[in-house]
mmCIF file of C-alpha atoms and ligand atoms in Angstrom:
data_model
loop_
_atom_site.group_PDB
_atom_site.id
_atom_site.type_symbol
_atom_site.label_atom_id
_atom_site.label_comp_id
_atom_site.label_asym_id
_atom_site.label_seq_id
_atom_site.Cartn_x
_atom_site.Cartn_y
_atom_site.Cartn_z
ATOM 1 C CA MET I 79 -17.852 114.647 -9.763
ATOM 2 C CA ALA I 80 -17.764 114.751 -13.391
ATOM 3 C CA LEU I 81 -17.281 112.081 -15.313
ATOM 4 C CA SER I 82 -13.022 112.309 -17.069
ATOM 5 C CA ASN I 83 -13.451 112.121 -20.395
ATOM 6 C CA SER I 84 -11.837 108.932 -20.689
ATOM 7 C CA ASP I 85 -14.293 107.822 -18.349
ATOM 8 C CA LYS I 86 -17.391 108.954 -20.578
ATOM 9 C CA ILE I 87 -16.179 107.038 -23.511
ATOM 10 C CA LYS I 88 -16.054 103.967 -21.321
ATOM 11 C CA GLN I 89 -19.145 103.987 -20.653
ATOM 12 C CA LEU I 90 -20.732 104.881 -24.431
ATOM 13 C CA VAL I 91 -18.614 102.152 -25.840
ATOM 14 C CA SER I 92 -20.316 99.405 -23.068
ATOM 15 C CA ALA I 93 -23.893 101.332 -23.596
ATOM 16 C CA GLN I 94 -23.774 100.128 -26.880
ATOM 17 C CA GLN I 95 -25.456 97.331 -28.221
ATOM 18 C CA GLN I 96 -24.448 94.556 -31.102
ATOM 19 C CA GLY I 97 -26.554 94.708 -34.076
ATOM 20 C CA PHE I 98 -27.808 98.277 -34.238
ATOM 21 C CA SER I 99 -26.511 101.663 -35.334
ATOM 22 C CA LEU I 100 -23.892 103.877 -33.160
ATOM 23 C CA GLY I 101 -25.202 106.299 -30.894
ATOM 24 C CA GLN I 102 -26.248 109.662 -31.362
ATOM 25 C CA ALA I 103 -22.979 110.819 -29.254
ATOM 26 C CA PHE I 104 -20.230 108.944 -31.509
ATOM 27 C CA TYR I 105 -22.063 110.790 -34.061
ATOM 28 C CA LYS I 106 -21.526 114.580 -32.089
ATOM 29 C CA ASP I 107 -19.548 114.141 -29.467
ATOM 30 C CA VAL I 108 -16.123 116.024 -29.195
ATOM 31 C CA ASP I 109 -14.721 114.691 -26.536
ATOM 32 C CA VAL I 110 -15.059 111.115 -28.828
ATOM 33 C CA TYR I 111 -13.935 112.881 -31.803
ATOM 34 C CA HIS I 112 -10.599 113.719 -30.071
ATOM 35 C CA GLY I 113 -10.912 110.091 -28.540
ATOM 36 C CA GLU I 114 -11.094 108.868 -31.874
ATOM 37 C CA ILE I 115 -8.296 111.247 -33.711
ATOM 38 C CA ASN I 116 -5.692 109.705 -30.829
ATOM 39 C CA ASN I 117 -6.788 106.001 -31.640
ATOM 40 C CA ILE I 118 -7.515 105.522 -34.057
ATOM 41 C CA PHE I 119 -5.962 108.009 -36.956
ATOM 42 C CA LEU I 120 -2.906 109.065 -34.829
ATOM 43 C CA LYS I 121 -1.853 105.604 -34.119
ATOM 44 C CA HIS I 122 -2.379 103.387 -38.264
ATOM 45 C CA TRP I 123 -0.885 103.522 -41.492
ATOM 46 C CA LEU I 124 -2.853 105.875 -43.868
ATOM 47 C CA PHE I 125 -3.023 106.368 -47.204
ATOM 48 C CA ALA I 126 -1.523 109.345 -48.032
ATOM 49 C CA GLY I 127 -0.419 109.265 -51.966
ATOM 50 C CA HIS I 128 1.645 106.671 -55.007
ATOM 51 C CA VAL I 129 5.055 107.439 -56.061
ATOM 52 C CA SER I 130 3.607 109.051 -59.306
ATOM 53 C CA GLN I 131 2.711 111.722 -58.005
ATOM 54 C CA ILE I 132 6.270 112.904 -56.899
ATOM 55 C CA PRO I 133 8.389 110.944 -59.351
ATOM 56 C CA SER I 134 10.864 114.164 -59.316
ATOM 57 C CA VAL I 135 13.129 115.542 -56.595
ATOM 58 C CA GLY I 136 11.695 118.134 -54.999
ATOM 59 C CA ASP I 137 8.448 116.515 -55.591
ATOM 60 C CA TYR I 138 5.774 116.868 -52.350
ATOM 61 C CA PHE I 139 2.288 117.146 -51.672
ATOM 62 C CA THR I 140 0.595 117.561 -48.587
ATOM 63 C CA PHE I 141 -1.700 115.213 -46.584
ATOM 64 C CA GLU I 142 -4.630 116.266 -43.991
ATOM 65 C CA PHE I 143 -6.595 115.897 -41.540
ATOM 66 C CA ASP I 144 -8.320 116.790 -38.537
ATOM 67 C CA THR I 145 -5.333 119.265 -37.523
ATOM 68 C CA GLU I 146 -2.814 117.861 -39.042
ATOM 69 C CA SER I 147 -0.590 118.952 -42.593
ATOM 70 C CA VAL I 148 1.976 116.416 -43.127
ATOM 71 C CA ILE I 149 4.143 116.965 -46.421
ATOM 72 C CA VAL I 150 5.358 113.907 -47.954
ATOM 73 C CA VAL I 151 8.522 114.543 -50.903
ATOM 74 C CA ARG I 152 10.731 112.806 -52.908
ATOM 75 C CA THR I 153 14.019 114.005 -51.655
ATOM 76 C CA PRO I 154 17.590 114.708 -53.147
ATOM 77 C CA ALA I 155 18.768 110.526 -52.255
ATOM 78 C CA GLY I 156 15.031 109.734 -53.893
ATOM 79 C CA GLU I 157 13.936 108.573 -51.814
ATOM 80 C CA VAL I 158 9.945 109.622 -49.818
ATOM 81 C CA LYS I 159 10.214 110.897 -47.202
ATOM 82 C CA ALA I 160 7.021 112.801 -44.124
ATOM 83 C CA HIS I 161 7.640 115.547 -42.572
ATOM 84 C CA MET I 162 5.389 117.602 -40.462
ATOM 85 C CA ASN I 163 3.815 120.582 -41.945
ATOM 86 C CA VAL I 164 4.354 122.840 -38.485
ATOM 87 C CA CYS I 165 7.318 125.775 -38.714
ATOM 88 C CA ARG I 166 9.972 125.049 -35.767
ATOM 89 C CA HIS I 167 10.000 128.372 -34.924
ATOM 90 C CA ARG I 168 6.684 129.803 -34.017
ATOM 91 C CA GLY I 169 4.251 127.029 -36.251
ATOM 92 C CA SER I 170 3.114 128.526 -39.423
ATOM 93 C CA ARG I 171 2.608 125.475 -42.140
ATOM 94 C CA ILE I 172 5.082 125.814 -44.729
ATOM 95 C CA CYS I 173 3.867 124.100 -47.692
ATOM 96 C CA LEU I 174 0.553 125.928 -47.830
ATOM 97 C CA GLU I 175 -0.341 124.397 -51.562
ATOM 98 C CA GLN I 176 -2.053 120.968 -51.681
ATOM 99 C CA SER I 177 1.171 119.740 -54.323
ATOM 100 C CA GLY I 178 3.967 121.337 -55.751
ATOM 101 C CA SER I 179 8.155 121.062 -56.406
ATOM 102 C CA GLN I 180 10.821 122.967 -54.517
ATOM 103 C CA LYS I 181 14.237 122.686 -53.912
ATOM 104 C CA SER I 182 13.894 122.774 -50.167
ATOM 105 C CA LEU I 183 11.050 123.816 -47.718
ATOM 106 C CA THR I 184 10.990 127.399 -47.444
ATOM 107 C CA CYS I 185 8.769 128.778 -44.288
ATOM 108 C CA PRO I 186 5.951 131.633 -45.843
ATOM 109 C CA TYR I 187 5.708 133.549 -42.891
ATOM 110 C CA HIS I 188 9.747 134.807 -41.248
ATOM 111 C CA ALA I 189 11.897 132.542 -43.851
ATOM 112 C CA TRP I 190 12.986 129.652 -41.861
ATOM 113 C CA SER I 191 14.269 127.115 -44.907
ATOM 114 C CA TYR I 192 14.534 123.122 -44.275
ATOM 115 C CA ASN I 193 16.479 120.806 -47.125
ATOM 116 C CA LEU I 194 13.436 118.014 -48.239
ATOM 117 C CA ASP I 195 15.078 116.169 -45.656
ATOM 118 C CA GLY I 196 13.742 118.113 -43.130
ATOM 119 C CA GLU I 197 16.446 119.667 -41.778
ATOM 120 C CA LEU I 198 16.573 122.712 -40.756
ATOM 121 C CA ILE I 199 19.783 124.865 -43.165
ATOM 122 C CA SER I 200 18.896 128.605 -42.333
ATOM 123 C CA ALA I 201 17.480 130.885 -39.783
ATOM 124 C CA ARG I 202 17.741 134.358 -40.072
ATOM 125 C CA ASN I 203 19.573 136.506 -37.044
ATOM 126 C CA MET I 204 19.484 134.209 -34.531
ATOM 127 C CA PRO I 205 21.398 134.224 -31.641
ATOM 128 C CA ASP I 206 24.622 132.486 -31.139
ATOM 129 C CA ASP I 207 23.507 129.733 -28.768
ATOM 130 C CA PHE I 208 20.402 128.699 -31.373
ATOM 131 C CA ALA I 209 21.208 124.373 -32.203
ATOM 132 C CA ARG I 210 19.926 124.421 -35.743
ATOM 133 C CA SER I 211 20.215 120.610 -35.332
ATOM 134 C CA GLU I 212 17.037 120.374 -32.760
ATOM 135 C CA ASN I 213 14.894 122.455 -34.833
ATOM 136 C CA GLY I 214 14.212 119.795 -37.854
ATOM 137 C CA LEU I 215 11.280 119.442 -39.441
ATOM 138 C CA HIS I 216 9.164 116.254 -37.090
ATOM 139 C CA LYS I 217 9.631 113.461 -39.209
ATOM 140 C CA VAL I 218 6.524 111.444 -39.663
ATOM 141 C CA LYS I 219 6.806 106.979 -40.540
ATOM 142 C CA VAL I 220 7.026 107.064 -44.159
ATOM 143 C CA GLU I 221 6.152 103.388 -45.756
ATOM 144 C CA LEU I 222 6.244 102.337 -49.137
ATOM 145 C CA LEU I 223 3.407 99.489 -50.300
ATOM 146 C CA GLY I 224 3.476 98.760 -53.524
ATOM 147 C CA GLY I 225 4.351 101.970 -54.557
ATOM 148 C CA LEU I 226 1.102 103.159 -52.402
ATOM 149 C CA ILE I 227 2.653 105.384 -49.881
ATOM 150 C CA PHE I 228 1.397 105.407 -45.666
ATOM 151 C CA VAL I 229 1.963 107.051 -43.589
ATOM 152 C CA CYS I 230 1.753 107.269 -38.990
ATOM 153 C CA LEU I 231 1.960 110.060 -37.336
ATOM 154 C CA SER I 232 2.727 107.691 -34.327
ATOM 155 C CA GLU I 233 6.150 106.678 -32.998
ATOM 156 C CA THR I 234 5.547 102.810 -32.976
ATOM 157 C CA PRO I 235 2.770 102.884 -35.738
ATOM 158 C CA PRO I 236 1.577 98.486 -35.640
ATOM 159 C CA SER I 237 3.846 96.363 -37.915
ATOM 160 C CA LEU I 238 3.704 95.805 -42.249
ATOM 161 C CA ALA I 239 5.444 92.774 -42.157
ATOM 162 C CA ALA I 240 2.507 90.595 -42.221
ATOM 163 C CA LEU I 241 1.170 92.631 -44.859
ATOM 164 C CA ARG I 242 3.947 92.704 -47.182
ATOM 165 C CA GLN I 243 4.371 89.848 -47.156
ATOM 166 C CA ASP I 244 0.854 88.326 -48.621
ATOM 167 C CA LEU I 245 0.202 91.007 -50.794
ATOM 168 C CA LYS I 246 3.751 91.085 -52.312
ATOM 169 C CA GLN I 247 2.557 89.055 -55.242
ATOM 170 C CA ILE I 248 -0.946 91.021 -55.473
ATOM 171 C CA PHE I 249 1.063 94.296 -55.888
ATOM 172 C CA GLU I 250 3.217 92.644 -58.965
ATOM 173 C CA LEU I 251 0.497 91.821 -60.328
ATOM 174 C CA PHE I 252 -1.685 94.579 -60.817
ATOM 175 C CA GLY I 253 1.712 96.828 -61.280
ATOM 176 C CA MET I 254 0.729 99.115 -57.887
ATOM 177 C CA SER I 255 4.146 100.710 -57.837
ATOM 178 C CA THR I 256 4.144 101.569 -61.649
ATOM 179 C CA MET I 257 0.582 102.528 -62.376
ATOM 180 C CA LYS I 258 0.223 106.208 -61.960
ATOM 181 C CA LEU I 259 -1.707 109.016 -61.013
ATOM 182 C CA ALA I 260 -4.994 109.556 -63.823
ATOM 183 C CA GLU I 261 -7.457 111.837 -61.648
ATOM 184 C CA GLN I 262 -7.726 112.289 -58.253
ATOM 185 C CA LYS I 263 -11.242 114.360 -56.614
ATOM 186 C CA SER I 264 -12.413 115.060 -53.782
ATOM 187 C CA TYR I 265 -16.293 115.232 -51.746
ATOM 188 C CA ARG I 266 -16.548 117.941 -49.021
ATOM 189 C CA ILE I 267 -19.662 115.551 -46.881
ATOM 190 C CA PRO I 268 -21.184 117.503 -44.400
ATOM 191 C CA ALA I 269 -21.313 114.971 -41.810
ATOM 192 C CA ASN I 270 -19.505 112.597 -38.854
ATOM 193 C CA TRP I 271 -16.761 110.276 -40.208
ATOM 194 C CA LYS I 272 -17.824 107.241 -39.743
ATOM 195 C CA LEU I 273 -20.873 108.264 -41.877
ATOM 196 C CA ALA I 274 -19.232 108.020 -44.213
ATOM 197 C CA VAL I 275 -17.240 104.850 -43.526
ATOM 198 C CA GLU I 276 -20.256 102.787 -42.521
ATOM 199 C CA ASN I 277 -22.282 104.230 -45.857
ATOM 200 C CA TYR I 278 -19.390 102.565 -47.756
ATOM 201 C CA GLN I 279 -19.133 99.443 -46.627
ATOM 202 C CA GLU I 280 -22.423 97.752 -46.827
ATOM 203 C CA CYS I 281 -23.567 97.469 -49.806
ATOM 204 C CA TYR I 282 -27.668 97.142 -48.725
ATOM 205 C CA HIS I 283 -28.216 101.209 -50.052
ATOM 206 C CA CYS I 284 -26.743 99.616 -53.320
ATOM 207 C CA ALA I 285 -29.586 98.615 -55.362
ATOM 208 C CA PRO I 286 -31.864 101.340 -54.084
ATOM 209 C CA SER I 287 -29.571 104.795 -54.566
ATOM 210 C CA HIS I 288 -26.910 103.232 -57.207
ATOM 211 C CA GLN I 289 -29.230 102.481 -60.081
ATOM 212 C CA GLU I 290 -25.715 102.237 -61.901
ATOM 213 C CA PHE I 291 -22.925 100.321 -59.704
ATOM 214 C CA ALA I 292 -26.059 98.232 -58.813
ATOM 215 C CA GLN I 293 -26.400 97.214 -63.045
ATOM 216 C CA ILE I 294 -21.992 95.847 -62.467
ATOM 217 C CA HIS I 295 -22.121 94.776 -59.459
ATOM 218 C CA VAL I 296 -23.098 91.575 -57.441
ATOM 219 C CA MET I 297 -22.218 92.914 -53.947
ATOM 220 C CA ALA I 298 -25.942 95.063 -54.435
ATOM 221 C CA LYS I 299 -27.274 91.972 -54.577
ATOM 222 C CA SER I 300 -28.362 89.672 -51.637
ATOM 223 C CA PRO I 301 -26.593 88.099 -49.418
ATOM 224 C CA LYS I 302 -27.286 84.486 -51.089
ATOM 225 C CA VAL I 303 -26.971 85.364 -55.143
ATOM 226 C CA PHE I 304 -23.478 87.396 -54.283
ATOM 227 C CA GLN I 305 -22.509 84.470 -51.900
ATOM 228 C CA THR I 306 -22.923 81.516 -55.114
ATOM 229 C CA ALA I 307 -21.599 84.163 -57.324
ATOM 230 C CA LYS I 308 -18.657 84.405 -55.862
ATOM 231 C CA GLU I 309 -17.835 80.428 -55.419
ATOM 232 C CA ASN I 310 -18.754 79.758 -58.909
ATOM 233 C CA PHE I 311 -16.192 82.845 -60.092
ATOM 234 C CA SER I 312 -13.766 81.319 -57.914
ATOM 235 C CA GLN I 313 -14.065 77.932 -58.509
ATOM 236 C CA ALA I 314 -13.555 78.721 -62.623
ATOM 237 C CA ASN I 315 -10.467 80.814 -61.688
ATOM 238 C CA GLN I 316 -8.919 78.116 -58.863
ATOM 239 C CA GLY I 317 -5.097 78.828 -59.017
ATOM 240 C CA ASN I 318 -5.263 81.860 -60.525
ATOM 241 C CA PRO I 319 -2.971 83.858 -58.460
ATOM 242 C CA LYS I 320 -5.427 87.562 -58.434
ATOM 243 C CA PHE I 321 -8.109 84.798 -56.702
ATOM 244 C CA ILE I 322 -6.241 84.514 -53.359
ATOM 245 C CA GLU I 323 -8.391 85.070 -50.321
ATOM 246 C CA LEU I 324 -7.000 87.239 -47.434
ATOM 247 C CA ASN I 325 -8.774 87.889 -44.462
ATOM 248 C CA ARG I 326 -6.994 89.814 -41.536
ATOM 249 C CA TYR I 327 -8.877 93.071 -41.686
ATOM 250 C CA PHE I 328 -9.906 92.887 -37.967
ATOM 251 C CA ASP I 329 -7.941 90.153 -36.261
ATOM 252 C CA LEU I 330 -4.143 91.428 -36.085
ATOM 253 C CA ALA I 331 -4.364 92.821 -32.559
ATOM 254 C CA GLU I 332 -1.572 90.460 -30.685
ATOM 255 C CA GLU I 333 0.255 90.253 -33.061
ATOM 256 C CA GLY I 334 0.687 94.389 -32.779
ATOM 257 C CA GLN I 335 0.190 94.231 -36.745
ATOM 258 C CA GLU I 336 -1.336 96.226 -39.180
ATOM 259 C CA GLY I 337 -4.757 95.079 -40.623
ATOM 260 C CA TYR I 338 -5.771 93.707 -43.886
ATOM 261 C CA GLN I 339 -7.792 92.429 -46.758
ATOM 262 C CA TYR I 340 -7.961 91.220 -49.653
ATOM 263 C CA ASP I 341 -10.458 89.624 -51.808
ATOM 264 C CA ARG I 342 -12.414 89.471 -55.609
ATOM 265 C CA ASN I 343 -15.634 89.417 -56.608
ATOM 266 C CA PRO I 344 -17.016 89.118 -59.896
ATOM 267 C CA LEU I 345 -18.559 91.247 -62.098
ATOM 268 C CA LEU I 346 -22.361 91.787 -63.361
ATOM 269 C CA ARG I 347 -23.656 91.098 -66.986
ATOM 270 C CA ASN I 348 -20.088 90.028 -68.576
ATOM 271 C CA ALA I 349 -18.875 93.550 -67.660
ATOM 272 C CA LEU I 350 -15.459 93.937 -68.002
ATOM 273 C CA SER I 351 -14.737 96.580 -66.094
ATOM 274 C CA GLY I 352 -16.464 99.460 -63.568
ATOM 275 C CA SER I 353 -17.802 101.937 -66.303
ATOM 276 C CA LEU I 354 -20.867 102.706 -68.274
ATOM 277 C CA GLY I 355 -22.126 99.108 -69.544
ATOM 278 C CA GLY I 356 -18.961 98.101 -67.801
ATOM 279 C CA LYS I 357 -16.523 98.521 -71.230
ATOM 280 C CA THR I 358 -13.038 98.737 -71.033
ATOM 281 C CA VAL I 359 -11.869 101.951 -70.425
ATOM 282 C CA ALA I 360 -8.209 101.942 -70.379
ATOM 283 C CA PRO I 361 -5.015 99.637 -70.984
ATOM 284 C CA LEU I 362 -4.976 96.450 -68.415
ATOM 285 C CA LEU I 363 -2.973 96.657 -65.639
ATOM 286 C CA GLY I 364 0.359 95.610 -64.705
ATOM 287 C CA SER I 365 1.248 91.995 -66.130
ATOM 288 C CA LEU I 366 -2.897 90.941 -66.824
ATOM 289 C CA GLN I 367 -2.986 89.800 -70.087
ATOM 290 C CA GLU I 368 -7.280 89.678 -69.580
ATOM 291 C CA TYR I 369 -10.301 90.363 -67.943
ATOM 292 C CA ASP I 370 -11.483 87.849 -66.341
ATOM 293 C CA GLY I 371 -14.866 90.301 -65.473
ATOM 294 C CA GLY I 372 -14.055 90.614 -61.944
ATOM 295 C CA ALA I 373 -12.696 93.845 -59.513
ATOM 296 C CA SER I 374 -10.722 93.287 -56.064
ATOM 297 C CA GLU I 375 -11.500 94.098 -52.770
ATOM 298 C CA LEU I 376 -8.085 95.524 -50.663
ATOM 299 C CA MET I 377 -8.069 97.543 -47.901
ATOM 300 C CA ILE I 378 -5.118 98.183 -45.925
ATOM 301 C CA GLY I 379 -5.001 99.471 -42.830
ATOM 302 C CA PRO I 380 -9.051 100.047 -40.986
ATOM 303 C CA LEU I 381 -9.315 103.665 -42.604
ATOM 304 C CA SER I 382 -7.684 103.145 -46.675
ATOM 305 C CA TYR I 383 -9.713 100.905 -49.506
ATOM 306 C CA PHE I 384 -9.133 100.013 -53.751
ATOM 307 C CA LEU I 385 -11.130 98.294 -55.799
ATOM 308 C CA ILE I 386 -9.158 96.985 -58.152
ATOM 309 C CA TYR I 387 -10.688 96.298 -61.897
ATOM 310 C CA ASP I 388 -8.226 94.925 -64.796
ATOM 311 C CA ASP I 389 -7.975 98.347 -66.485
ATOM 312 C CA HIS I 390 -7.659 101.070 -63.833
ATOM 313 C CA MET I 391 -7.649 101.287 -59.612
ATOM 314 C CA LEU I 392 -9.039 103.506 -57.948
ATOM 315 C CA SER I 393 -8.597 104.452 -53.968
ATOM 316 C CA TYR I 394 -10.847 105.395 -51.952
ATOM 317 C CA ARG I 395 -10.120 107.509 -48.203
ATOM 318 C CA PHE I 396 -11.992 109.352 -45.761
ATOM 319 C CA LEU I 397 -10.279 111.544 -43.360
ATOM 320 C CA PRO I 398 -12.211 113.258 -40.941
ATOM 321 C CA THR I 399 -11.736 117.804 -40.766
ATOM 322 C CA SER I 400 -14.000 118.026 -37.971
ATOM 323 C CA VAL I 401 -15.526 116.156 -35.720
ATOM 324 C CA ASP I 402 -19.111 117.175 -38.182
ATOM 325 C CA GLU I 403 -17.646 117.407 -41.697
ATOM 326 C CA CYS I 404 -15.177 114.733 -43.402
ATOM 327 C CA ILE I 405 -13.536 114.190 -46.998
ATOM 328 C CA CYS I 406 -13.971 111.796 -49.304
ATOM 329 C CA ASP I 407 -11.383 111.715 -51.294
ATOM 330 C CA VAL I 408 -10.956 109.229 -54.538
ATOM 331 C CA SER I 409 -8.117 108.954 -56.906
ATOM 332 C CA TRP I 410 -8.817 106.719 -60.080
ATOM 333 C CA PHE I 411 -4.933 104.970 -61.242
ATOM 334 C CA VAL I 412 -4.182 103.334 -64.577
ATOM 335 C CA ASN I 413 -1.748 101.662 -65.697
ATOM 336 C CA GLU I 414 2.402 104.182 -66.486
ATOM 337 C CA SER I 415 2.730 103.885 -70.066
ATOM 338 C CA ALA I 416 -1.600 104.651 -70.583
ATOM 339 C CA VAL I 417 -1.313 108.123 -72.494
ATOM 340 C CA GLN I 418 -4.784 110.190 -71.751
ATOM 341 C CA GLY I 419 -6.865 111.295 -74.504
ATOM 342 C CA GLN I 420 -5.611 108.156 -76.306
ATOM 343 C CA ASP I 421 -5.626 104.104 -74.537
ATOM 344 C CA TYR I 422 -8.350 106.143 -72.030
ATOM 345 C CA GLN I 423 -10.548 109.411 -71.827
ATOM 346 C CA LEU I 424 -11.083 110.814 -68.176
ATOM 347 C CA ASP I 425 -14.566 111.082 -68.297
ATOM 348 C CA GLN I 426 -15.086 107.489 -69.151
ATOM 349 C CA LEU I 427 -12.908 106.210 -66.066
ATOM 350 C CA THR I 428 -14.241 108.579 -63.815
ATOM 351 C CA TRP I 429 -17.748 108.022 -64.095
ATOM 352 C CA LEU I 430 -18.658 105.160 -62.969
ATOM 353 C CA TRP I 431 -17.010 106.736 -58.878
ATOM 354 C CA ASP I 432 -17.859 110.157 -59.285
ATOM 355 C CA VAL I 433 -21.802 109.325 -60.358
ATOM 356 C CA THR I 434 -21.925 106.645 -57.385
ATOM 357 C CA THR I 435 -19.486 108.759 -55.083
ATOM 358 C CA GLN I 436 -22.183 111.966 -55.415
ATOM 359 C CA ALA I 437 -24.793 109.716 -54.836
ATOM 360 C CA ASP I 438 -23.375 108.961 -51.846
ATOM 361 C CA LYS I 439 -22.915 112.440 -50.578
ATOM 362 C CA THR I 440 -26.550 113.153 -50.524
ATOM 363 C CA ILE I 441 -27.680 110.207 -48.953
ATOM 364 C CA ILE I 442 -25.034 110.909 -45.706
ATOM 365 C CA ARG I 443 -25.886 114.284 -45.697
ATOM 366 C CA ASN I 444 -28.978 113.367 -45.598
ATOM 367 C CA ASN I 445 -28.201 110.459 -42.628
ATOM 368 C CA GLN I 446 -26.014 113.203 -40.349
ATOM 369 C CA LYS I 447 -29.120 115.195 -40.357
ATOM 370 C CA GLY I 448 -31.801 112.171 -39.224
ATOM 371 C CA VAL I 449 -29.295 111.304 -36.722
ATOM 372 C CA ASP I 450 -28.829 115.298 -35.288
ATOM 373 C CA SER I 451 -32.619 114.609 -34.124
ATOM 374 C CA ARG I 452 -34.045 113.547 -30.865
ATOM 375 C CA PHE I 453 -35.711 111.469 -32.207
ATOM 376 C CA TYR I 454 -32.855 109.854 -33.372
ATOM 377 C CA GLN I 455 -32.212 106.577 -32.026
ATOM 378 C CA PRO I 456 -30.281 104.044 -32.906
ATOM 379 C CA GLY I 457 -31.633 100.906 -35.766
ATOM 380 C CA ARG I 458 -31.174 97.608 -36.225
ATOM 381 C CA LEU I 459 -28.650 96.702 -38.814
ATOM 382 C CA SER I 460 -29.962 93.765 -41.447
ATOM 383 C CA GLU I 461 -27.616 90.957 -43.113
ATOM 384 C CA MET I 462 -26.291 93.213 -45.835
ATOM 385 C CA GLU I 463 -24.708 95.469 -43.370
ATOM 386 C CA SER I 464 -22.456 92.746 -41.651
ATOM 387 C CA PHE I 465 -19.585 94.124 -42.954
ATOM 388 C CA GLN I 466 -19.746 97.562 -41.382
ATOM 389 C CA GLN I 467 -20.934 95.556 -38.400
ATOM 390 C CA SER I 468 -16.961 94.029 -38.022
ATOM 391 C CA PHE I 469 -15.426 98.095 -38.280
ATOM 392 C CA LEU I 470 -17.878 99.238 -35.428
ATOM 393 C CA ASN I 471 -16.718 96.232 -32.944
ATOM 394 C CA TRP I 472 -12.851 96.843 -34.094
ATOM 395 C CA TYR I 473 -13.752 100.336 -33.922
ATOM 396 C CA LEU I 474 -15.629 100.681 -30.660
ATOM 397 C CA GLN I 475 -12.984 98.755 -28.695
ATOM 398 C CA ALA I 476 -9.859 100.541 -31.117
ATOM 399 C CA LEU I 477 -11.601 103.753 -29.181
ATOM 400 C CA VAL I 478 -10.900 102.533 -25.308
ATOM 401 C CA LEU I 479 -7.263 100.635 -26.272
ATOM 402 C CA PRO I 480 -4.918 102.609 -24.489
ATOM 403 C CA SER I 481 -2.598 101.962 -27.334
ATOM 404 C CA HIS I 482 -2.647 100.216 -31.201
ATOM 405 C CA ILE I 483 -2.917 97.179 -30.366
ATOM 406 C CA TRP I 484 -6.431 95.606 -32.120
ATOM 407 C CA LEU I 485 -8.507 93.045 -29.725
ATOM 408 C CA VAL I 486 -11.285 91.930 -32.237
ATOM 409 C CA GLN I 487 -12.942 88.977 -31.827
ATOM 410 C CA GLN I 488 -15.755 88.226 -34.329
ATOM 411 C CA GLN I 489 -19.509 87.879 -33.165
ATOM 412 C CA ASP I 490 -21.248 85.174 -34.713
HETATM 413 S S1 FES Q 682 6.672 130.339 -38.406
HETATM 414 FE FE1 FES Q 682 7.984 130.124 -39.324
HETATM 415 S S2 FES Q 682 9.227 130.986 -39.985
HETATM 416 FE FE2 FES Q 682 8.991 131.809 -38.305
HETATM 417 FE FE1 FE2 Q 683 -22.621 103.880 -52.011
#
């Protein structure tokens, strides 16, 4: 008798060896991919965008992964709401553009029209017994975290209460809710999404692959050098609220809370920002008064990453379009009062991470090509890939869990 999908996935998970890269099926098998969509992407909070992208009533953008599309919109009451981009008539996509501004949301197929709150307001020539009130757009849960818009497609999303409390000061310090989006770039990568996430989570490849990045970021060095530099940096900045350390990324299972992590790392060679030569590239963020020569790493949920320099912030996310393709979206944020061309130049602001992400795109594509080979077998991870290993442990358990409850225990 053939194995059910869930039995097949369970077998794959239990055959996976600690300390090794994933087996080939995890990167190629469509049943695994569907399991990931159900257990990870549909159950967790995902970074959709920032409030500065929809300042006025009717402004919207779409957020997409796999087969799903969500409309994130500013309503007449000034709220941010999210609806599935699926018409309740015969299912057409409603918003076809990635962003725009509309008084109402009208389906391009037969012109059913919804207000910005998602209620159906007109549908022509429908039978008398048709109930408009029962045909509003499917609602999507949405939460604002310091101006960052997160959506969750589950009816019962993980709680954000602990995260909100712990990160409040960080959101305020960097002026997260009053930043503005300066630039957004999407990199389409012909590889399974996990190869992109794993690559982002380890800096074993930084020294050989990212010359520009390695000149500025200490994590490209050996774990020992990195740890010493980090400890010295924290010591020198004791009491500074920017230097709190929160590590609740993979271990919030039993409380049903979404995971998060925050820490601050030193930059190299007196660099002040993530830029060519470490030079400043924009006015300081939020209420910051000076540069400290560091950068903060913030992770919210399992799949949304933020890198905060003193004068700009980047967001990173990796969204699958299918089992063998993903999109890496990178956004650059600056102080809301900064004027482009005057206070910052886009090419200077985006240079480091554009060049780094272009290089990553090539690395990840080549990784997938090798993983596709009949000769691929899981390889041993280095000690510079420990965070990747933590992610893999979490991932493997999330894949077989019946709910969003996280039960990962870190391996020593
Ligand atoms: S599918 Fe949208 S109006 Fe018919
Ligand atoms: Fe990289």
